Amino acid sequence: MLDLDKIDVFYGEVQVLRQVSLSIKAGEVVSLLGSNGAGKTTTVNSISGVLPIAAGSIEFMGEDISQMAPHARVEKGLIQIPEGRRIFPTLSVKENLEMGSFLKRPKASRRQSMDRVMTLFPILRERTGQAGGTLSGGEQQMLAIARGLMSKPKLLILDEPSLGLAPLLVEEIFKVVQRIRSERVTILLVEQNVPQALAISDRAYVLEEGRVGLSGTGKELLQNPHIKKLYLGL
Ligand code: ATP
């Protein structure tokens, strides 16, 4: 579904990604791991088109999207939920969700999407009229993810969805990811919670200073001595 082939990305003169290659097959959950500043957000911003790539190529569903505008990528079903729960604080939960289905789509289909996300996130159904900004941090993250689902993604990119959440809510987010996957949405997950991310991932890539250091199945990486030492404190 997605193929990054040796992409280079710069901020000004500074090269941040070097020859990063990764691929995701339809139906997979793939994690992108790495310490602070390794280049995870830069990678996903290049995939969504927010950042230009200087070299290499990005293919999505067999099409070269390297030069495609971000909104055109969204229309193809490539949806990114950025880090930091960017919801509209003064709009209600329902209005926030409606903002996610701005794509030209018939009303009936939009209503169906709304129903689907409310079933995935029952807490949002209870709070449809409440202003987004008054939700708890965890609820805001659910809302941000639900809004992304409103545009019927083929590939959903989640950038650190569990950031800053209490342990119980972190668990809830991982359950949500699994529920979304069971709805046949392919997922690229950027995470700092390495053991939990690996446990639900088919495969993962570890970025180290802008390069792919390690990659493998979730199970393999959980057993990898380097990963155990660096991220699992073992
Ligand atoms: P974190 O887990 O801390 O979010 P990350 O792996 O997502 O880290 P990036 O945000 O991709 O890392 O940053 C990669 C490198 O690029 C870092 O050294 C960062 O300082 C640098 N960087 C990020 N954004 C910019 C920018 N707008 N201008 C210049 N340098 C940047």
Coordinates of C-alpha atoms and ligand atoms in Angstrom, one line a residue:
M1 CA 0.0 0.0 0.0
L2 CA 2.8 2.4 0.9
D3 CA 6.4 2.3 -0.3
L4 CA 9.1 4.8 0.7
D5 CA 12.2 4.3 -1.4
K6 CA 15.3 6.0 0.0
I7 CA 13.9 9.4 0.9
D8 CA 16.1 12.3 2.0
V9 CA 14.5 15.2 3.8
F10 CA 16.2 18.5 4.8
Y11 CA 15.2 21.4 7.1
G12 CA 17.1 24.2 5.3
E13 CA 20.7 23.0 5.0
V14 CA 20.3 20.3 7.6
Q15 CA 19.6 16.8 6.4
V16 CA 17.3 15.0 8.8
L17 CA 16.3 11.8 6.9
R18 CA 18.9 9.8 5.0
Q19 CA 17.8 7.1 2.5
V20 CA 14.8 6.1 4.6
S21 CA 13.0 3.1 3.0
L22 CA 9.9 1.5 4.4
S23 CA 6.8 -0.3 3.2
I24 CA 3.4 -1.2 4.5
K25 CA 1.1 -3.8 3.1
A26 CA -2.7 -3.5 3.1
G27 CA -4.1 -4.6 6.4
E28 CA -0.9 -4.3 8.4
V29 CA -0.2 -2.3 11.6
V30 CA 3.4 -1.0 11.2
S31 CA 5.1 1.0 14.0
L32 CA 7.8 3.6 13.5
L33 CA 9.9 3.8 16.6
G34 CA 13.0 5.7 17.7
S35 CA 14.2 8.1 20.3
N36 CA 13.5 11.8 20.5
G37 CA 14.7 13.6 17.4
A38 CA 15.3 10.4 15.4
G39 CA 13.1 11.7 12.6
K40 CA 9.7 9.9 13.1
T41 CA 7.5 13.0 12.8
T42 CA 9.6 14.2 9.8
T43 CA 9.0 10.8 8.1
V44 CA 5.2 10.9 8.6
N45 CA 5.0 14.5 7.5
S46 CA 6.8 13.6 4.3
I47 CA 4.3 10.8 3.7
S48 CA 1.3 13.1 4.2
G49 CA 3.0 15.7 2.0
V50 CA 3.4 18.5 4.6
L51 CA 7.2 18.3 4.0
P52 CA 8.8 17.9 0.6
I53 CA 11.4 15.2 0.0
A54 CA 14.7 16.1 -1.6
A55 CA 15.4 12.6 -3.0
G56 CA 13.8 9.2 -3.3
S57 CA 10.2 8.4 -3.9
I58 CA 6.9 7.7 -2.2
E59 CA 4.3 5.4 -3.7
F60 CA 0.8 5.0 -2.4
M61 CA -1.4 2.2 -3.8
G62 CA 0.8 1.9 -6.8
E63 CA 0.9 5.5 -7.6
D64 CA 3.9 7.9 -7.2
I65 CA 2.7 10.6 -4.9
S66 CA 6.1 12.1 -4.2
Q67 CA 5.1 15.5 -5.6
M68 CA 1.4 15.4 -4.9
A69 CA -0.2 18.1 -2.7
P70 CA -1.3 17.1 0.8
H71 CA -5.0 17.5 0.1
A72 CA -4.8 15.3 -2.9
R73 CA -3.2 12.6 -0.8
V74 CA -6.0 13.0 1.7
E75 CA -8.5 12.4 -1.1
K76 CA -6.7 9.2 -2.0
G77 CA -7.3 7.9 1.6
L78 CA -4.0 8.8 3.2
I79 CA -5.0 10.4 6.5
Q80 CA -2.6 11.7 9.2
I81 CA -3.6 12.3 12.8
P82 CA -0.9 14.8 13.9
E83 CA 0.8 14.8 17.2
G84 CA -0.9 16.9 19.9
R85 CA -4.7 16.3 19.4
R86 CA -5.5 19.2 17.2
I87 CA -9.2 19.5 17.5
F88 CA -11.4 22.6 17.3
P89 CA -11.8 23.6 20.9
T90 CA -14.9 25.8 20.5
L91 CA -16.8 23.4 18.2
S92 CA -18.9 20.6 19.6
V93 CA -17.9 17.0 19.3
K94 CA -20.4 16.5 16.5
E95 CA -19.1 19.5 14.6
N96 CA -15.5 18.4 15.0
L97 CA -16.5 15.1 13.5
E98 CA -18.3 16.8 10.6
M99 CA -15.2 18.7 9.9
G100 CA -13.5 15.4 9.2
S101 CA -15.9 14.6 6.4
F102 CA -15.4 17.7 4.3
L103 CA -14.7 15.6 1.3
K104 CA -17.4 15.7 -1.4
R105 CA -19.6 12.9 -0.2
P106 CA -23.4 12.4 -0.1
K107 CA -25.1 13.1 3.2
A108 CA -26.2 9.6 3.8
S109 CA -22.7 8.3 3.6
R110 CA -21.5 11.0 6.0
R111 CA -24.2 9.9 8.5
Q112 CA -23.1 6.4 8.2
S113 CA -19.5 7.4 8.9
M114 CA -20.7 9.3 12.0
D115 CA -22.5 6.2 13.2
R116 CA -19.5 4.1 12.7
V117 CA -17.1 6.3 14.6
M118 CA -19.6 6.8 17.5
T119 CA -19.8 3.0 17.7
L120 CA -16.0 2.8 17.9
F121 CA -15.9 5.5 20.5
P122 CA -19.0 5.3 22.6
I123 CA -17.7 8.1 24.9
L124 CA -18.1 10.5 21.9
R125 CA -21.8 9.5 21.5
E126 CA -22.4 10.6 25.1
R127 CA -20.8 13.9 24.5
T128 CA -21.9 15.0 21.0
G129 CA -23.0 18.5 22.1
Q130 CA -20.0 19.2 24.4
A131 CA -17.3 21.7 23.2
G132 CA -14.2 19.8 22.1
G133 CA -11.9 21.9 24.3
T134 CA -13.7 20.8 27.5
L135 CA -13.1 17.1 26.9
S136 CA -10.4 15.4 28.9
G137 CA -7.0 14.8 27.2
G138 CA -7.8 11.2 26.5
E139 CA -11.2 12.1 25.1
Q140 CA -9.7 14.7 22.9
Q141 CA -7.3 12.2 21.5
M142 CA -10.2 9.8 20.7
L143 CA -12.0 12.7 19.0
A144 CA -8.9 13.5 16.9
I145 CA -8.7 9.9 15.8
A146 CA -12.4 9.7 15.2
R147 CA -12.3 12.8 13.1
G148 CA -9.6 11.2 10.9
L149 CA -11.8 8.1 10.5
M150 CA -14.6 10.3 9.2
S151 CA -12.7 10.7 5.9
K152 CA -12.7 6.9 5.5
P153 CA -8.9 6.4 5.4
K154 CA -7.2 3.5 3.6
L155 CA -4.0 4.3 5.5
L156 CA -4.3 6.0 8.9
I157 CA -1.1 7.6 10.3
L158 CA -1.2 8.1 14.0
D159 CA 1.7 10.3 15.4
E160 CA 2.2 9.5 19.0
P161 CA -1.5 9.1 19.9
S162 CA -0.7 8.1 23.5
L163 CA 1.6 11.0 24.3
G164 CA 0.9 12.6 27.7
L165 CA -1.9 10.2 28.6
A166 CA -2.2 8.3 31.9
P167 CA -1.3 4.5 31.7
L168 CA -4.9 3.4 31.6
L169 CA -5.7 5.7 28.7
V170 CA -2.6 4.6 26.9
E171 CA -4.0 1.1 27.1
E172 CA -7.3 2.3 25.8
I173 CA -5.6 4.0 22.8
F174 CA -3.8 0.7 21.9
K175 CA -7.2 -1.1 22.1
V176 CA -8.7 1.5 19.8
V177 CA -5.9 1.0 17.3
Q178 CA -6.7 -2.7 17.3
R179 CA -10.4 -2.0 16.8
I180 CA -9.6 0.3 13.8
R181 CA -7.5 -2.4 12.3
S182 CA -10.3 -4.9 12.6
E183 CA -12.3 -2.4 10.4
R184 CA -9.7 -3.1 7.6
V185 CA -7.8 0.2 8.0
T186 CA -4.1 0.0 7.5
I187 CA -2.1 1.8 10.2
L188 CA 1.2 3.4 10.6
L189 CA 1.8 4.1 14.2
V190 CA 4.5 6.4 15.6
E191 CA 5.0 5.5 19.3
Q192 CA 7.2 6.1 22.3
N193 CA 5.6 3.2 24.2
V194 CA 7.7 0.7 22.5
P195 CA 6.7 -2.6 24.1
Q196 CA 3.0 -1.9 23.7
A197 CA 3.4 -0.8 20.1
L198 CA 5.5 -3.8 19.2
A199 CA 2.9 -6.1 20.8
I200 CA 0.2 -5.0 18.4
S201 CA 2.3 -4.4 15.3
D202 CA 2.8 -6.8 12.5
R203 CA 6.1 -5.1 11.7
A204 CA 8.2 -2.1 12.9
Y205 CA 11.0 0.1 11.8
V206 CA 13.4 1.8 14.2
L207 CA 14.8 5.1 13.2
E208 CA 18.2 6.1 14.5
E209 CA 19.5 9.6 13.6
G210 CA 17.4 9.8 10.5
R211 CA 18.2 6.3 9.1
V212 CA 16.4 3.0 9.4
G213 CA 18.5 1.2 12.0
L214 CA 16.4 -2.0 12.6
S215 CA 13.3 -3.5 11.2
G216 CA 11.4 -6.7 11.7
T217 CA 8.2 -8.2 12.9
G218 CA 6.8 -7.0 16.2
K219 CA 7.7 -10.3 17.8
E220 CA 11.3 -10.3 16.5
L221 CA 11.9 -6.8 17.7
L222 CA 10.5 -7.5 21.2
Q223 CA 13.2 -10.2 21.5
N224 CA 16.0 -8.1 20.0
P225 CA 18.8 -7.4 22.5
H226 CA 19.4 -3.9 21.2
I227 CA 15.7 -3.0 21.5
K228 CA 15.5 -4.6 25.0
K229 CA 18.4 -2.5 26.2
L230 CA 17.4 0.8 24.6
Y231 CA 13.7 0.8 25.0
L232 CA 12.6 -1.9 27.4
G233 CA 15.2 -1.2 30.2
L234 CA 16.2 -4.9 30.2
Ligands
ATP1 P1 10.1 13.2 18.9 O1 9.9 11.8 19.3 O2 10.8 14.0 19.9 O3 8.8 13.9 18.3 P2 11.0 12.6 16.1 O4 11.6 11.3 16.0 O5 9.6 12.7 15.7 O6 11.1 13.1 17.6 P3 11.5 14.8 14.3 O7 10.5 15.7 14.9 O8 11.2 14.2 13.0 O9 11.9 13.7 15.4 O10 12.9 15.6 14.3 C1 14.0 15.1 13.6 C2 15.1 16.1 13.7 O11 14.8 17.3 12.9 C3 15.4 16.7 15.1 O12 16.8 16.9 15.2 C4 14.7 18.0 15.1 O13 15.4 18.9 15.9 C5 14.8 18.5 13.7 N1 13.7 19.3 13.2 C6 12.4 19.0 13.4 N2 11.6 20.0 12.9 C7 12.4 20.9 12.4 C8 12.2 22.2 11.8 N3 11.0 22.7 11.5 N4 13.3 22.9 11.5 C9 14.6 22.5 11.8 N5 14.8 21.3 12.4 C10 13.8 20.5 12.7

